Amino acid sequence: MAVNTTMVAGCPAAMKATSNGVFQGDNPLDFALPLAILQICLVVILTRLLGLLLRPLRQPRVIAEIVGGILLGPSAVGRSQEFLHRVFPAKSLSVLDTLANLGLLFFLFLVGLELDPNSLRRTGKGAMSIAAAGITLPFILGIGTSFVLRSTISKGVDGPPFLVFMGVALSITAFPVLARILAELKLLTTNVGRMAMSAAAVNDVAAWILLALAIALSGTGNSPLVALWVFLCGSGFVLLCFFALPPVFRWMSLRCADGEPVSELYICATLSTVLAAGFITDLIGIHALFGAFVVGVLVPKDGPLAGALVEKVEDLVSGLFLPLYFVSSGLKTDITTIKGAQSWGLLVLVVVTACFGKIIGTISVALLCKMPFRESLALGFLMNTKGLVELIVLNIGKDRKVLNEQTFAILVLMAIITTFITTPIVMAVYKPAKKQSKSDYTNRTIERQDTNSELRILACFHSVTNIPSILNLIEVSRGTEAKEARGRRLCVYAMHLMELTERSSAIVMVHRARKNGLPFWNKGGKSDSDQIVVAFEAFQQLSRVSIRPMTAISPFSNMHEDVCNSAERKRAAIIILPFHKHQRFDGSLETTRADFRWVNQKVLEQPPCSVGILVDRGLGGGSHICASNVSSTITVFFFGGRDDREALAYGRRMAEHPGITLNVVRFLPSSDIGVESTVVDIDQTILTEFKEKKTEDESVRYEERAVGKGSEAVEVIKEFSRCHLILVGQVPEGPVFESLHLKINAEFSELGPVGGLLTSPELSTAASVLVVQQFRGPLVPSPSTSTAMVLPEDVE
């Protein structure tokens, strides 16, 4: 009993879960649940603020999370004992560590979901060689560095585990962090980006195997047979999972109906399997994280099951529980233990060794693979990226007494420094050259002399709801069979605009897009993207239009660059952008997302070609109409100017479709406003040519209306607005328009005065509106790279 009493006296008192409230004399911070809530809120707020501060430096969020954890620990704020004892008392650390490791368990399951074993089998010899060199040389140098540390600040530690932990710590490449850096720098589809992602995926798997070896060696057993048993049992568990789990997961995935929610039973069973696997690997002695990671790797990546698991798990885990792990790590990190010239010299040695091993090893093999030196150098720094896996390795080493406080602090700082320098150095050393066009980019507008030349359209969309109107617009734009037979062709690039967020599912999306270049054009998967695949494939088979899918994965802040660069690279004549509002059931327009308006405005400012903004009011009835059933009326309002001429040229193209009736309404000044009925010479030429061709086509009607004031023009517009689609120029020109004094609606300024009027509640119309801005030039230079996915013709 005396021994038990002594043990209890030396341990912090147990905490009750909930308090009775301050009114009954309880301090909430003395109870586990309210204290855990405070800790979670504090770390989330701090890491998000640091993330905002580091965003201009284009640093990944993991840097902010690691630094935030260190700031809350004994290195900064935690130096105040009162703060530490109040907010992070010793008696709360078991609860904090349990929540942190539970969050980490499920996060590693999500990391496993990112990794596709099939992609590893397809990895080329070059990427495999680069990954091998990027692991081997740093591992050897890490072992060499460990001898220096053992003779100075790590005396007395167990030799073999320390050697392996140091080698693993220096040889890791953080796959999720690397993917985000490549996406931020728009290098995903470059040769460097593809090679880095392939090599990092191999490196990720190798790092986990080495870490399992390190954990097996770091056991407390006296016999070396214990480490051997741990390693053999761990290997047996992995083999059992690889043979037993995939058939079960495939069975679940096949029973998940397309478009239907995944059964709660399957979600619960999978998450329970994750916990069970974690329990078994912890029982074996190689940490619960390995079991979760293995289960994640084995879940089928195609089909609705993986997407549903990500949707259910990631936000709660990544947003709330995972930051606790960074705090748990930060509480163990005391930068103040690095004192004196020797300690700081060892920090420099570790950082230099880590960089030298990764960069030199990667560069050497990359040069042997005939990569240019700048690309090889950038690849070397990219492969030197550290992240959460590095922190996991270090924390396991700290918990198992392999790393002491000073060594742990040095290695954490090494991880921060090597990751922090990656983005600025890669930006400085590697600027990919712009891919030259196969021929001169001359057709930047629909209005052109050779009307029989190929028309290229870059049609952008945000979600599945945009697809029917886009397809119907493409259908009416394709002309006639006779024209196509004579060589006139329509080529459409369908670009899915997707926001790059901090969610792990965004990394899955980036990885898949990088892997095959056509993430919305593969046969697998039954999510929203599958509906897009079916729609475009069916349309391409039924029509003679060439449709090539692309995707832009980037933050809203530079998404417009992807659109403009892709249009220039593909030599598009017009960019079609969806309006940022969609129609509600009552006919009013509701904002889909205000960020898309900003993207549209930026594209209009620096376009490489003409731009059209489509205000969709159910063009074609909300579903694709086949060519034989098309029967639509399109109206063009013509005041004058280049934008109106572009709208007229597009209308003429649409009028060639056998199911289209085109109405062209030209506005002239009435006699009572004292403006001469004159138009710009080029306007007159275009209109004369149009009227001559109109006589040959009964589906085209041309009418002139004289107006003296804005209200009269509005009445004419109302009269002809009973149609399916209205084409207008963004900025009408000429004396007629100037005399009407139509005001631009500030809410829809990007639509211009006429487009804003047609979209406003004052003018009730069921017609969709396409507002066209003709390319003006000269083209403003823009960044040369893009996250837009490559097409088959671009893949080497």
PDB file of N, CA and C in Angstrom, residues 714-769:
ATOM      1  N   VAL A 714     -35.682  50.488 -73.777  1.00  0.00           N
ATOM      2  CA  VAL A 714     -36.079  49.432 -72.840  1.00  0.00           C
ATOM      3  C   VAL A 714     -37.335  48.727 -73.335  1.00  0.00           C
ATOM      4  N   GLU A 715     -38.282  49.480 -73.870  1.00  0.00           N
ATOM      5  CA  GLU A 715     -39.515  48.871 -74.381  1.00  0.00           C
ATOM      6  C   GLU A 715     -39.232  47.954 -75.562  1.00  0.00           C
ATOM      7  N   VAL A 716     -38.327  48.377 -76.451  1.00  0.00           N
ATOM      8  CA  VAL A 716     -37.963  47.525 -77.585  1.00  0.00           C
ATOM      9  C   VAL A 716     -37.288  46.251 -77.086  1.00  0.00           C
ATOM     10  N   ILE A 717     -36.417  46.407 -76.110  1.00  0.00           N
ATOM     11  CA  ILE A 717     -35.729  45.231 -75.557  1.00  0.00           C
ATOM     12  C   ILE A 717     -36.735  44.276 -74.928  1.00  0.00           C
ATOM     13  N   LYS A 718     -37.723  44.814 -74.210  1.00  0.00           N
ATOM     14  CA  LYS A 718     -38.766  43.967 -73.620  1.00  0.00           C
ATOM     15  C   LYS A 718     -39.550  43.230 -74.702  1.00  0.00           C
ATOM     16  N   GLU A 719     -39.811  43.930 -75.791  1.00  0.00           N
ATOM     17  CA  GLU A 719     -40.607  43.344 -76.874  1.00  0.00           C
ATOM     18  C   GLU A 719     -39.925  42.122 -77.483  1.00  0.00           C
ATOM     19  N   PHE A 720     -38.602  42.204 -77.630  1.00  0.00           N
ATOM     20  CA  PHE A 720     -37.876  41.118 -78.287  1.00  0.00           C
ATOM     21  C   PHE A 720     -37.215  40.150 -77.295  1.00  0.00           C
ATOM     22  N   SER A 721     -37.495  40.303 -76.001  1.00  0.00           N
ATOM     23  CA  SER A 721     -36.841  39.464 -75.005  1.00  0.00           C
ATOM     24  C   SER A 721     -37.537  38.125 -74.806  1.00  0.00           C
ATOM     25  N   ARG A 722     -38.667  37.934 -75.519  1.00  0.00           N
ATOM     26  CA  ARG A 722     -39.349  36.633 -75.422  1.00  0.00           C
ATOM     27  C   ARG A 722     -38.659  35.646 -76.361  1.00  0.00           C
ATOM     28  N   CYS A 723     -37.552  35.114 -75.912  1.00  0.00           N
ATOM     29  CA  CYS A 723     -36.762  34.177 -76.718  1.00  0.00           C
ATOM     30  C   CYS A 723     -36.015  33.261 -75.764  1.00  0.00           C
ATOM     31  N   HIS A 724     -35.118  32.466 -76.301  1.00  0.00           N
ATOM     32  CA  HIS A 724     -34.364  31.533 -75.464  1.00  0.00           C
ATOM     33  C   HIS A 724     -32.999  32.081 -75.054  1.00  0.00           C
ATOM     34  N   LEU A 725     -32.368  32.849 -75.944  1.00  0.00           N
ATOM     35  CA  LEU A 725     -31.032  33.373 -75.672  1.00  0.00           C
ATOM     36  C   LEU A 725     -30.895  34.755 -76.283  1.00  0.00           C
ATOM     37  N   ILE A 726     -30.295  35.675 -75.522  1.00  0.00           N
ATOM     38  CA  ILE A 726     -30.056  37.030 -75.994  1.00  0.00           C
ATOM     39  C   ILE A 726     -28.552  37.276 -76.023  1.00  0.00           C
ATOM     40  N   LEU A 727     -28.051  37.760 -77.153  1.00  0.00           N
ATOM     41  CA  LEU A 727     -26.639  38.114 -77.296  1.00  0.00           C
ATOM     42  C   LEU A 727     -26.497  39.628 -77.326  1.00  0.00           C
ATOM     43  N   VAL A 728     -25.646  40.159 -76.460  1.00  0.00           N
ATOM     44  CA  VAL A 728     -25.399  41.610 -76.426  1.00  0.00           C
ATOM     45  C   VAL A 728     -23.908  41.855 -76.239  1.00  0.00           C
ATOM     46  N   GLY A 729     -23.447  42.998 -76.686  1.00  0.00           N
ATOM     47  CA  GLY A 729     -22.074  43.413 -76.436  1.00  0.00           C
ATOM     48  C   GLY A 729     -21.946  43.989 -75.031  1.00  0.00           C
ATOM     49  N   GLN A 730     -20.761  43.822 -74.455  1.00  0.00           N
ATOM     50  CA  GLN A 730     -20.585  44.351 -73.100  1.00  0.00           C
ATOM     51  C   GLN A 730     -20.596  45.873 -73.097  1.00  0.00           C
ATOM     52  N   VAL A 731     -19.906  46.487 -74.046  1.00  0.00           N
ATOM     53  CA  VAL A 731     -19.821  47.956 -74.098  1.00  0.00           C
ATOM     54  C   VAL A 731     -20.283  48.414 -75.480  1.00  0.00           C
ATOM     55  N   PRO A 732     -21.583  48.717 -75.656  1.00  0.00           N
ATOM     56  CA  PRO A 732     -22.044  49.277 -76.939  1.00  0.00           C
ATOM     57  C   PRO A 732     -21.407  50.637 -77.187  1.00  0.00           C
ATOM     58  N   GLU A 733     -21.245  50.975 -78.452  1.00  0.00           N
ATOM     59  CA  GLU A 733     -20.616  52.242 -78.815  1.00  0.00           C
ATOM     60  C   GLU A 733     -21.476  52.964 -79.845  1.00  0.00           C
ATOM     61  N   GLY A 734     -21.079  54.201 -80.130  1.00  0.00           N
ATOM     62  CA  GLY A 734     -21.753  54.963 -81.173  1.00  0.00           C
ATOM     63  C   GLY A 734     -22.715  56.001 -80.621  1.00  0.00           C
ATOM     64  N   PRO A 735     -23.148  56.927 -81.482  1.00  0.00           N
ATOM     65  CA  PRO A 735     -24.008  58.035 -81.047  1.00  0.00           C
ATOM     66  C   PRO A 735     -25.387  57.570 -80.568  1.00  0.00           C
ATOM     67  N   VAL A 736     -25.895  56.473 -81.094  1.00  0.00           N
ATOM     68  CA  VAL A 736     -27.217  56.003 -80.678  1.00  0.00           C
ATOM     69  C   VAL A 736     -27.197  55.634 -79.205  1.00  0.00           C
ATOM     70  N   PHE A 737     -26.242  54.822 -78.829  1.00  0.00           N
ATOM     71  CA  PHE A 737     -26.177  54.385 -77.436  1.00  0.00           C
ATOM     72  C   PHE A 737     -25.881  55.560 -76.504  1.00  0.00           C
ATOM     73  N   GLU A 738     -24.977  56.444 -76.915  1.00  0.00           N
ATOM     74  CA  GLU A 738     -24.620  57.581 -76.061  1.00  0.00           C
ATOM     75  C   GLU A 738     -25.809  58.486 -75.800  1.00  0.00           C
ATOM     76  N   SER A 739     -26.713  58.589 -76.762  1.00  0.00           N
ATOM     77  CA  SER A 739     -27.871  59.472 -76.582  1.00  0.00           C
ATOM     78  C   SER A 739     -28.923  58.888 -75.652  1.00  0.00           C
ATOM     79  N   LEU A 740     -28.846  57.576 -75.383  1.00  0.00           N
ATOM     80  CA  LEU A 740     -29.866  56.941 -74.548  1.00  0.00           C
ATOM     81  C   LEU A 740     -29.578  57.087 -73.061  1.00  0.00           C
ATOM     82  N   HIS A 741     -28.318  57.333 -72.715  1.00  0.00           N
ATOM     83  CA  HIS A 741     -27.913  57.535 -71.313  1.00  0.00           C
ATOM     84  C   HIS A 741     -28.326  56.354 -70.426  1.00  0.00           C
ATOM     85  N   LEU A 742     -28.108  55.147 -70.927  1.00  0.00           N
ATOM     86  CA  LEU A 742     -28.380  53.971 -70.103  1.00  0.00           C
ATOM     87  C   LEU A 742     -27.287  53.838 -69.047  1.00  0.00           C
ATOM     88  N   LYS A 743     -27.682  53.620 -67.809  1.00  0.00           N
ATOM     89  CA  LYS A 743     -26.724  53.547 -66.707  1.00  0.00           C
ATOM     90  C   LYS A 743     -26.302  52.093 -66.487  1.00  0.00           C
ATOM     91  N   ILE A 744     -25.052  51.937 -66.050  1.00  0.00           N
ATOM     92  CA  ILE A 744     -24.528  50.608 -65.735  1.00  0.00           C
ATOM     93  C   ILE A 744     -24.956  50.235 -64.325  1.00  0.00           C
ATOM     94  N   ASN A 745     -25.557  49.080 -64.179  1.00  0.00           N
ATOM     95  CA  ASN A 745     -25.951  48.570 -62.870  1.00  0.00           C
ATOM     96  C   ASN A 745     -24.696  48.157 -62.108  1.00  0.00           C
ATOM     97  N   ALA A 746     -24.448  48.813 -60.969  1.00  0.00           N
ATOM     98  CA  ALA A 746     -23.223  48.539 -60.209  1.00  0.00           C
ATOM     99  C   ALA A 746     -23.159  47.089 -59.748  1.00  0.00           C
ATOM    100  N   GLU A 747     -24.320  46.486 -59.541  1.00  0.00           N
ATOM    101  CA  GLU A 747     -24.349  45.101 -59.075  1.00  0.00           C
ATOM    102  C   GLU A 747     -23.893  44.140 -60.159  1.00  0.00           C
ATOM    103  N   PHE A 748     -24.085  44.507 -61.424  1.00  0.00           N
ATOM    104  CA  PHE A 748     -23.691  43.659 -62.547  1.00  0.00           C
ATOM    105  C   PHE A 748     -22.801  44.441 -63.506  1.00  0.00           C
ATOM    106  N   SER A 749     -21.809  45.137 -62.994  1.00  0.00           N
ATOM    107  CA  SER A 749     -21.000  46.030 -63.829  1.00  0.00           C
ATOM    108  C   SER A 749     -20.259  45.262 -64.925  1.00  0.00           C
ATOM    109  N   GLU A 750     -19.884  43.997 -64.662  1.00  0.00           N
ATOM    110  CA  GLU A 750     -19.149  43.243 -65.672  1.00  0.00           C
ATOM    111  C   GLU A 750     -20.021  42.875 -66.871  1.00  0.00           C
ATOM    112  N   LEU A 751     -21.343  43.034 -66.737  1.00  0.00           N
ATOM    113  CA  LEU A 751     -22.246  42.727 -67.839  1.00  0.00           C
ATOM    114  C   LEU A 751     -22.494  43.921 -68.745  1.00  0.00           C
ATOM    115  N   GLY A 752     -22.027  45.095 -68.343  1.00  0.00           N
ATOM    116  CA  GLY A 752     -22.272  46.284 -69.147  1.00  0.00           C
ATOM    117  C   GLY A 752     -23.689  46.796 -68.957  1.00  0.00           C
ATOM    118  N   PRO A 753     -24.038  47.908 -69.616  1.00  0.00           N
ATOM    119  CA  PRO A 753     -25.359  48.511 -69.395  1.00  0.00           C
ATOM    120  C   PRO A 753     -26.520  47.658 -69.901  1.00  0.00           C
ATOM    121  N   VAL A 754     -26.407  47.098 -71.101  1.00  0.00           N
ATOM    122  CA  VAL A 754     -27.514  46.317 -71.662  1.00  0.00           C
ATOM    123  C   VAL A 754     -27.628  44.969 -70.963  1.00  0.00           C
ATOM    124  N   GLY A 755     -26.490  44.308 -70.745  1.00  0.00           N
ATOM    125  CA  GLY A 755     -26.506  43.034 -70.032  1.00  0.00           C
ATOM    126  C   GLY A 755     -27.021  43.185 -68.613  1.00  0.00           C
ATOM    127  N   GLY A 756     -26.616  44.280 -67.934  1.00  0.00           N
ATOM    128  CA  GLY A 756     -27.121  44.523 -66.587  1.00  0.00           C
ATOM    129  C   GLY A 756     -28.613  44.745 -66.574  1.00  0.00           C
ATOM    130  N   LEU A 757     -29.125  45.456 -67.601  1.00  0.00           N
ATOM    131  CA  LEU A 757     -30.565  45.691 -67.703  1.00  0.00           C
ATOM    132  C   LEU A 757     -31.322  44.370 -67.893  1.00  0.00           C
ATOM    133  N   LEU A 758     -30.798  43.506 -68.749  1.00  0.00           N
ATOM    134  CA  LEU A 758     -31.462  42.229 -69.018  1.00  0.00           C
ATOM    135  C   LEU A 758     -31.417  41.289 -67.821  1.00  0.00           C
ATOM    136  N   THR A 759     -30.506  41.527 -66.909  1.00  0.00           N
ATOM    137  CA  THR A 759     -30.368  40.672 -65.735  1.00  0.00           C
ATOM    138  C   THR A 759     -31.066  41.241 -64.510  1.00  0.00           C
ATOM    139  N   SER A 760     -31.419  42.512 -64.561  1.00  0.00           N
ATOM    140  CA  SER A 760     -32.020  43.164 -63.399  1.00  0.00           C
ATOM    141  C   SER A 760     -33.476  42.737 -63.227  1.00  0.00           C
ATOM    142  N   PRO A 761     -34.018  42.848 -61.999  1.00  0.00           N
ATOM    143  CA  PRO A 761     -35.417  42.487 -61.744  1.00  0.00           C
ATOM    144  C   PRO A 761     -36.402  43.393 -62.494  1.00  0.00           C
ATOM    145  N   GLU A 762     -35.948  44.586 -62.928  1.00  0.00           N
ATOM    146  CA  GLU A 762     -36.850  45.529 -63.598  1.00  0.00           C
ATOM    147  C   GLU A 762     -37.343  44.982 -64.934  1.00  0.00           C
ATOM    148  N   LEU A 763     -36.534  44.164 -65.572  1.00  0.00           N
ATOM    149  CA  LEU A 763     -36.914  43.630 -66.876  1.00  0.00           C
ATOM    150  C   LEU A 763     -37.113  42.121 -66.727  1.00  0.00           C
ATOM    151  N   SER A 764     -38.356  41.707 -66.692  1.00  0.00           N
ATOM    152  CA  SER A 764     -38.684  40.301 -66.477  1.00  0.00           C
ATOM    153  C   SER A 764     -38.579  39.540 -67.794  1.00  0.00           C
ATOM    154  N   THR A 765     -37.616  38.614 -67.852  1.00  0.00           N
ATOM    155  CA  THR A 765     -37.449  37.782 -69.040  1.00  0.00           C
ATOM    156  C   THR A 765     -36.971  36.405 -68.623  1.00  0.00           C
ATOM    157  N   ALA A 766     -37.395  35.403 -69.358  1.00  0.00           N
ATOM    158  CA  ALA A 766     -36.962  34.032 -69.090  1.00  0.00           C
ATOM    159  C   ALA A 766     -35.783  33.638 -69.964  1.00  0.00           C
ATOM    160  N   ALA A 767     -35.303  34.571 -70.772  1.00  0.00           N
ATOM    161  CA  ALA A 767     -34.211  34.262 -71.698  1.00  0.00           C
ATOM    162  C   ALA A 767     -32.870  34.289 -70.987  1.00  0.00           C
ATOM    163  N   SER A 768     -31.997  33.351 -71.366  1.00  0.00           N
ATOM    164  CA  SER A 768     -30.612  33.417 -70.916  1.00  0.00           C
ATOM    165  C   SER A 768     -29.907  34.531 -71.687  1.00  0.00           C
ATOM    166  N   VAL A 769     -28.854  35.067 -71.106  1.00  0.00           N
ATOM    167  CA  VAL A 769     -28.157  36.212 -71.696  1.00  0.00           C
ATOM    168  C   VAL A 769     -26.671  35.881 -71.819  1.00  0.00           C
TER     169      VAL A 769
END
